[in-house]
JSON list of C-alpha atoms in Angstrom, two decimals:
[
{"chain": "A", "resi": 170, "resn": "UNK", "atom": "CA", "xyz": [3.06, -3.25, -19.39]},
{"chain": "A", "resi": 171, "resn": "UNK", "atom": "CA", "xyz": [1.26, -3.72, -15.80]},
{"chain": "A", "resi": 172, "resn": "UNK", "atom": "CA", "xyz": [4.01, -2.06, -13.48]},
{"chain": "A", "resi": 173, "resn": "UNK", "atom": "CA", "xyz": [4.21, 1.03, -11.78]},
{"chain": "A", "resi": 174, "resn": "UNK", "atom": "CA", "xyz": [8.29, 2.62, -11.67]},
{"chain": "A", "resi": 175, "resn": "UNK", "atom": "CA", "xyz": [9.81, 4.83, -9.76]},
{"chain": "A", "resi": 176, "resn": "UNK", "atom": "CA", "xyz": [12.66, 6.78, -10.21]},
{"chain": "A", "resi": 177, "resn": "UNK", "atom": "CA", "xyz": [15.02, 7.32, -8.91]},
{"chain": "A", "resi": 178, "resn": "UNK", "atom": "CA", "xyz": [15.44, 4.23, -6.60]},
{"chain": "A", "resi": 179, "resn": "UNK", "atom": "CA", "xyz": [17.43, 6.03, -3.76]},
{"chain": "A", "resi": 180, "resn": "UNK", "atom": "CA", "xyz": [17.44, 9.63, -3.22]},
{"chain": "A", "resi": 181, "resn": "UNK", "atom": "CA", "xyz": [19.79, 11.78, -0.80]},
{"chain": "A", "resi": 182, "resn": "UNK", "atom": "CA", "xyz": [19.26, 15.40, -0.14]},
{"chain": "A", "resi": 183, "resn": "UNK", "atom": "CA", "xyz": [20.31, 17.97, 2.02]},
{"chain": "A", "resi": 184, "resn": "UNK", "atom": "CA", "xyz": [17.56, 20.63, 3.43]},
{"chain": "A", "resi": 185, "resn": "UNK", "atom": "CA", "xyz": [18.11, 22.77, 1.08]},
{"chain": "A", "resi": 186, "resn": "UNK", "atom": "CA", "xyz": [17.55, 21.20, -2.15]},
{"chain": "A", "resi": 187, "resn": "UNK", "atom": "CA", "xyz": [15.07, 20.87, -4.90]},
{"chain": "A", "resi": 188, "resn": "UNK", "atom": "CA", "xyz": [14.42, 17.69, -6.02]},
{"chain": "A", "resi": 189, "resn": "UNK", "atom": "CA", "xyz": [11.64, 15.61, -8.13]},
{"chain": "A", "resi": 190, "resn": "UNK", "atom": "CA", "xyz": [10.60, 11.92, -7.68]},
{"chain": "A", "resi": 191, "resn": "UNK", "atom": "CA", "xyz": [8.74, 10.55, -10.63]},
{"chain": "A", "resi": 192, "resn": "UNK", "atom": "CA", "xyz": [6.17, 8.05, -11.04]},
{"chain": "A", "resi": 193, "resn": "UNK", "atom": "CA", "xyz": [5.00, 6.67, -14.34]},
{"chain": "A", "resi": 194, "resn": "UNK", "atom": "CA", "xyz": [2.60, 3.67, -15.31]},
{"chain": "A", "resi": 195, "resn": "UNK", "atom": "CA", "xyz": [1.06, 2.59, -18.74]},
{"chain": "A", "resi": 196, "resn": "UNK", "atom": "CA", "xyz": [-1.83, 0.43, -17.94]},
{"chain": "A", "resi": 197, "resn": "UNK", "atom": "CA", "xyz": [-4.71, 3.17, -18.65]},
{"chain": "A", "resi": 198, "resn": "UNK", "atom": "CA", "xyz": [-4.90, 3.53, -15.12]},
{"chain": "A", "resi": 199, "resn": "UNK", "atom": "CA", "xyz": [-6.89, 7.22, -14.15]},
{"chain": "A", "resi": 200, "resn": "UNK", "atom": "CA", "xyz": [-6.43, 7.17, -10.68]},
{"chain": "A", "resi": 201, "resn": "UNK", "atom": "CA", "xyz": [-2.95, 7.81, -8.95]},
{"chain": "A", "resi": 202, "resn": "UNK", "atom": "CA", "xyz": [-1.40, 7.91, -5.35]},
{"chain": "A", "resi": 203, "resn": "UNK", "atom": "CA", "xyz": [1.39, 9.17, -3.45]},
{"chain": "A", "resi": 204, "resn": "UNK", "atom": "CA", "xyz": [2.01, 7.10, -0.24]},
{"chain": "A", "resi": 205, "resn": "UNK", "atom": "CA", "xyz": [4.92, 7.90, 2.70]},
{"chain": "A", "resi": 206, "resn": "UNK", "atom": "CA", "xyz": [5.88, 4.75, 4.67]},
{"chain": "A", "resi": 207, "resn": "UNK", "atom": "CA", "xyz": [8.38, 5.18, 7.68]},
{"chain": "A", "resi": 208, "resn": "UNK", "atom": "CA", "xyz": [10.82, 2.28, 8.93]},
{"chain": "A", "resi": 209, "resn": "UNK", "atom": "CA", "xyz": [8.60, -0.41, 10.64]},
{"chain": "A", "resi": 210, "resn": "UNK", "atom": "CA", "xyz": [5.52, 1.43, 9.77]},
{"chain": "A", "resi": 211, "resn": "UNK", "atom": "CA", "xyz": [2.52, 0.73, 7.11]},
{"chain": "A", "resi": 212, "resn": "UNK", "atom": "CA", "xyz": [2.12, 3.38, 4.29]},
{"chain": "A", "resi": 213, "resn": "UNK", "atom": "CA", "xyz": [0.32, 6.60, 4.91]},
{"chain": "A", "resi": 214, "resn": "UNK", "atom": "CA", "xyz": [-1.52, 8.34, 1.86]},
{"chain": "A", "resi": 215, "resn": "UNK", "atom": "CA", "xyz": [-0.44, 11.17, 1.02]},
{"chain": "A", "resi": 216, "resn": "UNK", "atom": "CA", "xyz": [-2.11, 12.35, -2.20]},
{"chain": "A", "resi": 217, "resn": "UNK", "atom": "CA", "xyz": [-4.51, 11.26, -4.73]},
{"chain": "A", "resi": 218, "resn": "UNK", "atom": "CA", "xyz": [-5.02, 12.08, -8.26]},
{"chain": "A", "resi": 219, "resn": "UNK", "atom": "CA", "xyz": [-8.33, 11.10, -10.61]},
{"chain": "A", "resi": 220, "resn": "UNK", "atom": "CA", "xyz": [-8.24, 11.93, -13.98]},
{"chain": "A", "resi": 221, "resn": "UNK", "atom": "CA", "xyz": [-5.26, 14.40, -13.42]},
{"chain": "A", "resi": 222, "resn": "UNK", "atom": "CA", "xyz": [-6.79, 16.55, -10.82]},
{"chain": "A", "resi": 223, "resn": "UNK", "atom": "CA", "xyz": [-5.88, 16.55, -7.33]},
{"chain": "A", "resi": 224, "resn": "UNK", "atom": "CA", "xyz": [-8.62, 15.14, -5.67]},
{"chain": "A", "resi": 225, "resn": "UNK", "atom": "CA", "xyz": [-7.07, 13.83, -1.98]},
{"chain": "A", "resi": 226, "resn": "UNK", "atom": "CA", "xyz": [-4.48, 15.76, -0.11]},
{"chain": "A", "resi": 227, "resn": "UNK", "atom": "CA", "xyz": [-4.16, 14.65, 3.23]},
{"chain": "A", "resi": 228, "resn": "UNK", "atom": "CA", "xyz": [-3.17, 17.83, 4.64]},
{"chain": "A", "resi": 229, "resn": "UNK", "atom": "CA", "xyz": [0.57, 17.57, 3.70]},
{"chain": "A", "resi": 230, "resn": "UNK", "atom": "CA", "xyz": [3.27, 20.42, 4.36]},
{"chain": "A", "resi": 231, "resn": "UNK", "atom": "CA", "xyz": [3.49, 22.46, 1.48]},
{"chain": "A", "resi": 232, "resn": "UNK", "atom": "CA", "xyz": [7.16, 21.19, 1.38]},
{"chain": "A", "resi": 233, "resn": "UNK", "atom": "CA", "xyz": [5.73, 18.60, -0.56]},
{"chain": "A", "resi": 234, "resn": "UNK", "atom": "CA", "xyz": [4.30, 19.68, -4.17]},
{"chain": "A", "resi": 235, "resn": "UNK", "atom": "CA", "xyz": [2.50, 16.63, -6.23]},
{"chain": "A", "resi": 236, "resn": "UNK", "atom": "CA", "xyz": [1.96, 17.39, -10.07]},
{"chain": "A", "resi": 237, "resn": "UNK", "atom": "CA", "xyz": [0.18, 15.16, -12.94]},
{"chain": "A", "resi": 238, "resn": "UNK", "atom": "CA", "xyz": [1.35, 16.35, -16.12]},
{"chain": "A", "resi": 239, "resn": "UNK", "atom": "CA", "xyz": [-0.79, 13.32, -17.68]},
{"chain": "A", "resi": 240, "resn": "UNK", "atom": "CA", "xyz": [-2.51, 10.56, -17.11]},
{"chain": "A", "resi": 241, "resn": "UNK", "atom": "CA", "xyz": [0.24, 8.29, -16.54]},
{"chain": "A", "resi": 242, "resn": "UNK", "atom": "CA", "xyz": [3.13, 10.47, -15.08]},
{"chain": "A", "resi": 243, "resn": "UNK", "atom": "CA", "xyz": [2.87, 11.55, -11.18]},
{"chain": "A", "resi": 244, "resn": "UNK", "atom": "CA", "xyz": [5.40, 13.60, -9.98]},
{"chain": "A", "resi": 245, "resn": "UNK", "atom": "CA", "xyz": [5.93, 14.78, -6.30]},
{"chain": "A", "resi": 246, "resn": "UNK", "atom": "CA", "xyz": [8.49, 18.22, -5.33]},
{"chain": "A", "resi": 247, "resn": "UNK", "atom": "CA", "xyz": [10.71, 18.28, -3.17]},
{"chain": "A", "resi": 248, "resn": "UNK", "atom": "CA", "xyz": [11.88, 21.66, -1.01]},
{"chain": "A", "resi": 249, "resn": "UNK", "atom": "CA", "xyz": [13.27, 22.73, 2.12]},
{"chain": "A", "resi": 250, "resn": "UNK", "atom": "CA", "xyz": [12.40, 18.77, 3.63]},
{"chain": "A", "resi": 251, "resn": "UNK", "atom": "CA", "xyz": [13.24, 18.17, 7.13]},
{"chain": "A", "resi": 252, "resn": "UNK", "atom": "CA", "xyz": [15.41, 14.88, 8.28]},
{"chain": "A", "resi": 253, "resn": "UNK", "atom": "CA", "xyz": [12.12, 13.51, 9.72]},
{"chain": "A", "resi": 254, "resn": "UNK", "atom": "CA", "xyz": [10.98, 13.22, 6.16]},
{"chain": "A", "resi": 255, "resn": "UNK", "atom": "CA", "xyz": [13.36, 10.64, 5.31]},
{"chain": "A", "resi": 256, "resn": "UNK", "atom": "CA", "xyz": [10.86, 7.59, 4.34]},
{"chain": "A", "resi": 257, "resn": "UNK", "atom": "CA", "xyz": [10.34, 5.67, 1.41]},
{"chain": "A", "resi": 258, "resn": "UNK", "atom": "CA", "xyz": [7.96, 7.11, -0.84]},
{"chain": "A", "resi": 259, "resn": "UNK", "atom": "CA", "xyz": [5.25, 4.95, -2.80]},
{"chain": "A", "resi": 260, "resn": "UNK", "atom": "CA", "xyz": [3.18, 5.67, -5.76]},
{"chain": "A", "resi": 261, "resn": "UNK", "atom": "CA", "xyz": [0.45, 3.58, -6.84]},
{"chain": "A", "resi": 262, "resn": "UNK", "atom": "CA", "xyz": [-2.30, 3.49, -9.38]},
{"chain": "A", "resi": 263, "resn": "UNK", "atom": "CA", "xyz": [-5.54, 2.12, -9.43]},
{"chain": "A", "resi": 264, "resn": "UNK", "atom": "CA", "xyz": [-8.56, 1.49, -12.43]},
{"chain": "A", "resi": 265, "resn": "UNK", "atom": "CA", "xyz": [-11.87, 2.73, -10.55]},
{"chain": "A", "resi": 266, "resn": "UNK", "atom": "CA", "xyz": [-11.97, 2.68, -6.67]},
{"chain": "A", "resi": 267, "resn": "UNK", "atom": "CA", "xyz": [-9.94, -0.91, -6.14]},
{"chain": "A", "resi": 268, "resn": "UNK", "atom": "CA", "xyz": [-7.08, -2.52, -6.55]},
{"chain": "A", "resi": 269, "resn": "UNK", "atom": "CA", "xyz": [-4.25, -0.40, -6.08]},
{"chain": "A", "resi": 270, "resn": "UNK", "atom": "CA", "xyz": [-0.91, -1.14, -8.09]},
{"chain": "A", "resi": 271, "resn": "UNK", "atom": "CA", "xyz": [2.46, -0.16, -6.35]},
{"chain": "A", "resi": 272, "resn": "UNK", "atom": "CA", "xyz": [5.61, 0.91, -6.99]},
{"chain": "A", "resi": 273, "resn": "UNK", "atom": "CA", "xyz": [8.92, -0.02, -6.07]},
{"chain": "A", "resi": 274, "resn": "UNK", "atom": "CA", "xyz": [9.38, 3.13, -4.17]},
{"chain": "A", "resi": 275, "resn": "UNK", "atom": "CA", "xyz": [11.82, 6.15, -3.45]},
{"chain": "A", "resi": 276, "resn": "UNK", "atom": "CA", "xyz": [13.91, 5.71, -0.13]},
{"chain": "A", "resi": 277, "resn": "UNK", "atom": "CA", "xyz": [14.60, 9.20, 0.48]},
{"chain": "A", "resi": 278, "resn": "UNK", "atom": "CA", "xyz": [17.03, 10.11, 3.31]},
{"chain": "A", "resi": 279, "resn": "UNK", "atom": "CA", "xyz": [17.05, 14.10, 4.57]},
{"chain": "A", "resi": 280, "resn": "UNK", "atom": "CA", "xyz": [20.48, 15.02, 6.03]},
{"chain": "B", "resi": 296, "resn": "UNK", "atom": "CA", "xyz": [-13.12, 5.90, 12.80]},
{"chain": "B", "resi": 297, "resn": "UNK", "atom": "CA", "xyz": [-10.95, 4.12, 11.06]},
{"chain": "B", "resi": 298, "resn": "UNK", "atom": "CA", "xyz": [-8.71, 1.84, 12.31]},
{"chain": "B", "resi": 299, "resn": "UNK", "atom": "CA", "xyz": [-6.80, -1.66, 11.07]},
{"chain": "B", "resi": 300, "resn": "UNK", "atom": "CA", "xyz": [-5.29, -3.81, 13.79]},
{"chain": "B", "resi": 301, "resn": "UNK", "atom": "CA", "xyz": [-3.04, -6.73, 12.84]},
{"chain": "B", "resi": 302, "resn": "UNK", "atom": "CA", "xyz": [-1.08, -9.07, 15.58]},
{"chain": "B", "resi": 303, "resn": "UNK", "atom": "CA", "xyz": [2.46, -7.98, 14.39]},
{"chain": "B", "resi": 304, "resn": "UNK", "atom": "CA", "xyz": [4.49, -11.12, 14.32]},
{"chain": "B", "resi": 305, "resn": "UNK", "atom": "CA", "xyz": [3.85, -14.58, 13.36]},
{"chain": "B", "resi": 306, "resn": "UNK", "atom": "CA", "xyz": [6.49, -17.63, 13.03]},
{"chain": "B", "resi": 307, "resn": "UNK", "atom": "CA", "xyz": [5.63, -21.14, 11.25]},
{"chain": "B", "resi": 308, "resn": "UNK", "atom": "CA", "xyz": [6.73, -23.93, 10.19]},
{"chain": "B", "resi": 309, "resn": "UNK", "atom": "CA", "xyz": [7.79, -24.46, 6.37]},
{"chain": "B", "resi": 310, "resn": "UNK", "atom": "CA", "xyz": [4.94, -26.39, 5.01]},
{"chain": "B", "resi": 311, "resn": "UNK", "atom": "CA", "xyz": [2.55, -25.58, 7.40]},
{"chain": "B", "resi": 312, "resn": "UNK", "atom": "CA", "xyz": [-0.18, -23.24, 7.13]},
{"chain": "B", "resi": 313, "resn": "UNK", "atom": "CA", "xyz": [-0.39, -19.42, 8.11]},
{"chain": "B", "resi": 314, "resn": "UNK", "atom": "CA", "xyz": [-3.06, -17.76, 9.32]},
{"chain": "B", "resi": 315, "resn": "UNK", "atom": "CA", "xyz": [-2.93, -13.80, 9.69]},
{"chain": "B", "resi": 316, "resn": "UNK", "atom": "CA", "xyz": [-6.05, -11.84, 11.98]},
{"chain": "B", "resi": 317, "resn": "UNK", "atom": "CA", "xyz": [-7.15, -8.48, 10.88]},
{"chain": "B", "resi": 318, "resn": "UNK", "atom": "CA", "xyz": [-10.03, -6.21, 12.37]},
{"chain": "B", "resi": 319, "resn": "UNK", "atom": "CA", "xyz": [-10.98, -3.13, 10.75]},
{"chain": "B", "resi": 320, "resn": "UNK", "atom": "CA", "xyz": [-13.77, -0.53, 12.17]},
{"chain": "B", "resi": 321, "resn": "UNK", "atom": "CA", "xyz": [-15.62, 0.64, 8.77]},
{"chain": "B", "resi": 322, "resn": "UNK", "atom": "CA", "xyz": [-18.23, -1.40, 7.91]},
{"chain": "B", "resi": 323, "resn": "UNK", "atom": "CA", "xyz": [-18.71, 0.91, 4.86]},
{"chain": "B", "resi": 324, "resn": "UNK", "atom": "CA", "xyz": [-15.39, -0.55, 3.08]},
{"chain": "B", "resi": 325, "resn": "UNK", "atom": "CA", "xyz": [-16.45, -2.16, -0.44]},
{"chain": "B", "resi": 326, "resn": "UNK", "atom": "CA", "xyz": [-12.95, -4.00, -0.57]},
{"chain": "B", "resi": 327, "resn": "UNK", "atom": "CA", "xyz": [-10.86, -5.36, 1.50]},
{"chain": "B", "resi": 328, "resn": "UNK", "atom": "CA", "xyz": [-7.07, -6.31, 0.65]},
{"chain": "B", "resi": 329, "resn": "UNK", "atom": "CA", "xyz": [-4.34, -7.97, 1.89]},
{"chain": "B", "resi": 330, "resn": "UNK", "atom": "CA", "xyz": [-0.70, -6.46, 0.34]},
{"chain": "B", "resi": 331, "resn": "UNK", "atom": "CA", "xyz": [2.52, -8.64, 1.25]},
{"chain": "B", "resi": 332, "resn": "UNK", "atom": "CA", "xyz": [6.02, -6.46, 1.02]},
{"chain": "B", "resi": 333, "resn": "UNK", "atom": "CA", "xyz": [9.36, -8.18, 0.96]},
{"chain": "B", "resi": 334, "resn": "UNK", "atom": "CA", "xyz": [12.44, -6.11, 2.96]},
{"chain": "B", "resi": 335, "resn": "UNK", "atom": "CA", "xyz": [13.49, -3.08, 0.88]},
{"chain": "B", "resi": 336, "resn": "UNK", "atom": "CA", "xyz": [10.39, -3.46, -1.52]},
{"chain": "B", "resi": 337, "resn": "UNK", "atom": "CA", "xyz": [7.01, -1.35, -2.40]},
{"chain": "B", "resi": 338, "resn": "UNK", "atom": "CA", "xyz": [3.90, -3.82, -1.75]},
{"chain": "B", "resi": 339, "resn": "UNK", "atom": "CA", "xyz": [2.40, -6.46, -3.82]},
{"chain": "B", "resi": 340, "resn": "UNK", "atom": "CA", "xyz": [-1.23, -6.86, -4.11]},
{"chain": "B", "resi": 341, "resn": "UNK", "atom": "CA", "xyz": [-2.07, -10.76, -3.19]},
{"chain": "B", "resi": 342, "resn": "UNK", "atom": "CA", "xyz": [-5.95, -10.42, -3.19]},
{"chain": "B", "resi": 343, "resn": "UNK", "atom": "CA", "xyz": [-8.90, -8.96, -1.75]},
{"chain": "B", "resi": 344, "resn": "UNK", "atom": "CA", "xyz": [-12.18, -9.39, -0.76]},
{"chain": "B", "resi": 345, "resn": "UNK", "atom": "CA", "xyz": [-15.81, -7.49, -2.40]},
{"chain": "B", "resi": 346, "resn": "UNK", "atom": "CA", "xyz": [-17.64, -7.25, 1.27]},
{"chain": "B", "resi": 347, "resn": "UNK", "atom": "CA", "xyz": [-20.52, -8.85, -0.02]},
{"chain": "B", "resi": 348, "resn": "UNK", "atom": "CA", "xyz": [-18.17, -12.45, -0.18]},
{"chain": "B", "resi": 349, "resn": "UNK", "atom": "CA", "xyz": [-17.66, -14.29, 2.82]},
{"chain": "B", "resi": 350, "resn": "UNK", "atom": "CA", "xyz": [-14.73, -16.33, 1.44]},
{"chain": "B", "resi": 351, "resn": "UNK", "atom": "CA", "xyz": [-12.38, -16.12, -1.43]},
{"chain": "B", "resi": 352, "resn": "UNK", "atom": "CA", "xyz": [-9.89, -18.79, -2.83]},
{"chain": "B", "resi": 353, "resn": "UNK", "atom": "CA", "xyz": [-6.77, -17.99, -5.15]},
{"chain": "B", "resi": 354, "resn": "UNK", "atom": "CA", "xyz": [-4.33, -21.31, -5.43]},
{"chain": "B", "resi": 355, "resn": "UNK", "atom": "CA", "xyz": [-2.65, -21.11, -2.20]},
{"chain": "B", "resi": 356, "resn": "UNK", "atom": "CA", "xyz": [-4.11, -18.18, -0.13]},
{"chain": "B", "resi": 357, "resn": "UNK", "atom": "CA", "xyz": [-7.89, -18.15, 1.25]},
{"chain": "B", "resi": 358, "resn": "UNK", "atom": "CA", "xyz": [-9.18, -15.16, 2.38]},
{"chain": "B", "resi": 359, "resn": "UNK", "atom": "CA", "xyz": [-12.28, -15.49, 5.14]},
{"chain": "B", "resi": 360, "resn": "UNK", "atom": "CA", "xyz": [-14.48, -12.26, 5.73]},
{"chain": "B", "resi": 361, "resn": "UNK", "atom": "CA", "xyz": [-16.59, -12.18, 9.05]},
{"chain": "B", "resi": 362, "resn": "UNK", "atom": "CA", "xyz": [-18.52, -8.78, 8.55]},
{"chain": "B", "resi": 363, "resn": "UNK", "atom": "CA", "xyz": [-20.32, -9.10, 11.33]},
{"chain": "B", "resi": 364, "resn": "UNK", "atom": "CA", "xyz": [-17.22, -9.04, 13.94]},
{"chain": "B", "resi": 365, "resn": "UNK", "atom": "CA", "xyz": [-15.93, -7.13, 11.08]},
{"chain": "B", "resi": 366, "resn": "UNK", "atom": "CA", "xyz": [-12.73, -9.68, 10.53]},
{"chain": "B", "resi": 367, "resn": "UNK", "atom": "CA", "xyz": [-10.41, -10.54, 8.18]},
{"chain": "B", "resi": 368, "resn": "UNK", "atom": "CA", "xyz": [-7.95, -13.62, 8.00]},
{"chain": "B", "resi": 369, "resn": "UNK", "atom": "CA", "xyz": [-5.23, -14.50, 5.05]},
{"chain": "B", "resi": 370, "resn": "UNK", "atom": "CA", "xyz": [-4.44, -18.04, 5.21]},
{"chain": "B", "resi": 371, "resn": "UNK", "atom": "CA", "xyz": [-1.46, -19.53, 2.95]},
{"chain": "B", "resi": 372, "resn": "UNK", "atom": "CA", "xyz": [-1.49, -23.08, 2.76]},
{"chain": "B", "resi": 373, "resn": "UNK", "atom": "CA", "xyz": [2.13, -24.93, 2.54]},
{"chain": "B", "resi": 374, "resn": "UNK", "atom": "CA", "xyz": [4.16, -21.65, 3.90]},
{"chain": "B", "resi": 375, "resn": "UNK", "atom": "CA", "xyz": [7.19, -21.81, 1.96]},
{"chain": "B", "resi": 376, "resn": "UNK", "atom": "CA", "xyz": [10.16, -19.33, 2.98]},
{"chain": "B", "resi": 377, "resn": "UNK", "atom": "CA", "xyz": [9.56, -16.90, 0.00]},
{"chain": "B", "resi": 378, "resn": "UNK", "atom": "CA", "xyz": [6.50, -16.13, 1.85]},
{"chain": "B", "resi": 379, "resn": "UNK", "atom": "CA", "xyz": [8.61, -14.39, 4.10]},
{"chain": "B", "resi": 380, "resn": "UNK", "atom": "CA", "xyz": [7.81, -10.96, 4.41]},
{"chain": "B", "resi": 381, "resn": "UNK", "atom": "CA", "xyz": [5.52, -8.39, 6.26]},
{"chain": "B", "resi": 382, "resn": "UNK", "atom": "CA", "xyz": [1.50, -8.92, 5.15]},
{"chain": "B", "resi": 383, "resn": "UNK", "atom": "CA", "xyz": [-0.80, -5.70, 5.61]},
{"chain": "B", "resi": 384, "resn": "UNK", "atom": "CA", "xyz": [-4.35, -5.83, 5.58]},
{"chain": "B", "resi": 385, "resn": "UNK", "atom": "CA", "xyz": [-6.15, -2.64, 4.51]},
{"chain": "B", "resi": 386, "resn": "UNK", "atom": "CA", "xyz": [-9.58, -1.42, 3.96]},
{"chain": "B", "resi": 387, "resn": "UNK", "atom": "CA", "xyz": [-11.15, 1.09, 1.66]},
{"chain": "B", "resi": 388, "resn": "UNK", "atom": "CA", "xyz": [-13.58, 3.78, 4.30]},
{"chain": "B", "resi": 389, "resn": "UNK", "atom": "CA", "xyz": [-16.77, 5.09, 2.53]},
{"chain": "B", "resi": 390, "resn": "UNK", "atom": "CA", "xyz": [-15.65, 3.34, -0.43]},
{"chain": "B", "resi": 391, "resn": "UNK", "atom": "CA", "xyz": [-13.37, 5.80, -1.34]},
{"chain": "B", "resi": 392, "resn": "UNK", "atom": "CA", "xyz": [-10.10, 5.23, -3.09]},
{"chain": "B", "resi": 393, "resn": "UNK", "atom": "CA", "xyz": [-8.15, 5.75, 0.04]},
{"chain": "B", "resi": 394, "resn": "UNK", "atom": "CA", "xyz": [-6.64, 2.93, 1.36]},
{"chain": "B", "resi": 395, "resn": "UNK", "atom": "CA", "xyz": [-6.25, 2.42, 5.32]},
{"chain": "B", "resi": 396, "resn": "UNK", "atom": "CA", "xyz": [-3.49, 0.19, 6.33]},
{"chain": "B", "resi": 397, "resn": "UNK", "atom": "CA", "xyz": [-3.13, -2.41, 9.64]},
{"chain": "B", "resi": 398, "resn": "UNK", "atom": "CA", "xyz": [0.25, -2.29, 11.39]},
{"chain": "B", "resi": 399, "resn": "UNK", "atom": "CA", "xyz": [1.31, -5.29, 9.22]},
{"chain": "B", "resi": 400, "resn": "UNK", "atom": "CA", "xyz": [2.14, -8.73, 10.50]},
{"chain": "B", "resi": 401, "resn": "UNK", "atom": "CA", "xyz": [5.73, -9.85, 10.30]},
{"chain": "B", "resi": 402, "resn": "UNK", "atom": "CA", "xyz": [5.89, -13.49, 8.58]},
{"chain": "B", "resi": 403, "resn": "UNK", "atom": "CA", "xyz": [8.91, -15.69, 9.32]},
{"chain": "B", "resi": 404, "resn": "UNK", "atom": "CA", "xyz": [9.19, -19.24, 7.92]},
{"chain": "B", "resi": 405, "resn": "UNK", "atom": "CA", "xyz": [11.41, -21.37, 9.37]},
{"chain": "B", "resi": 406, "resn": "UNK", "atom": "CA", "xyz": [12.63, -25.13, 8.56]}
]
């Protein structure tokens, strides 16, 4: 298996909601990313996980909760998100420092 | 600081051969990558360079690293109209696993 999926593919939420997008890859990759990427715009990291632990954070709103429950599940929570957080939302993974595998993404639209 | 800069549109010829510009500002990147991403898609990892290379050939694409001026260049040979898409560039600052995206160039193929 040498893919990274995301689920779910399209995602609509309202301010007030709780919601989960999951990321999950099963090529014995330790390192894994959460990326935002705006219409017209290139990615922007958002959080990085080695060997499960939280080890970038690129000063992200709190709205925003990332969680590794193993080494090939990412998760990232979803609360009280504003409409200017409607993006599509990338995971990747990565063996060592290079080569960074991505997902389909998460288009997530904010009403 | 870093920075990626990319010309953001480029039109050719099906058949002919593309050539796509980056300049990046941190000469302490160990890799440097170029990622291609169709409309509606997450991004697909085409190749990348160790900075210690000057060139590097894979089937159609060539990738040519100036360190000195600190520029990269992606060129695919016989541009067919799959190749259609939006091409980042992106380096790796203080070799960390933190990728830094260009703007992204805007490929169109025409007949």
């Amino acid at each position: 298996d040498t893919e990274v999926t995301q689920t779910p593919k399209h995602l609509v939420m309202g301010m007030t909601n709780k919601k989960s997008l999951k990321c999950e890859q099963h090529m014995g990759h330790r390192a894994m990313y959460w990326y935002k990427q705006k219409a017209k715009k290139p990615p922007e990291l958002m959080f990085v996980y080695s060997y499960e632990k939280l080890s970038i954070n690129e000063s992200v709103p709190s709205r925003f909760s990332p969680e590794c429950p193993n080494s090939s599940l990412l998760n990232l929570h979803l609360h009280a998100l504003q409409p200017e957080d409607s993006a599509l939302y990338l995971c990747a993974s990565s063996d060592r420092d290079n080569e960074q595998f991505f997902g389909p993404g998460t288009r997530l639209t904010v009403l | 600081g870093e920075d990626v800069e990319q010309s953001l549109f480029l039109s050719v010829r099906e058949g002919d051969s593309s050539v796509i510009n980056c300049t990046y500002t941190d000469s302490s990147s160990t890799y440097l990558y170029w990622y291609k991403q169709e409309p509606g898609a997450g991004l697909q990892l085409l190749t990348y360079i160790f900075s210690n290379m000057d060139m590097k050939q894979d089937q159609r694409l060539t990738v040519l690293l100036n360190k000195k001026d600190k520029h990269l260049s992606l060129r695919i040979a016989d541009t067919q109209t799959g190749d259609s898409a939006i091409y980042f560039c992106a380096e790796t600052p203080g070799g960390y696993n933190k990728l830094i995206f260009g703007a992204g160039t805007r490929l169109a193929v025409h007949p």
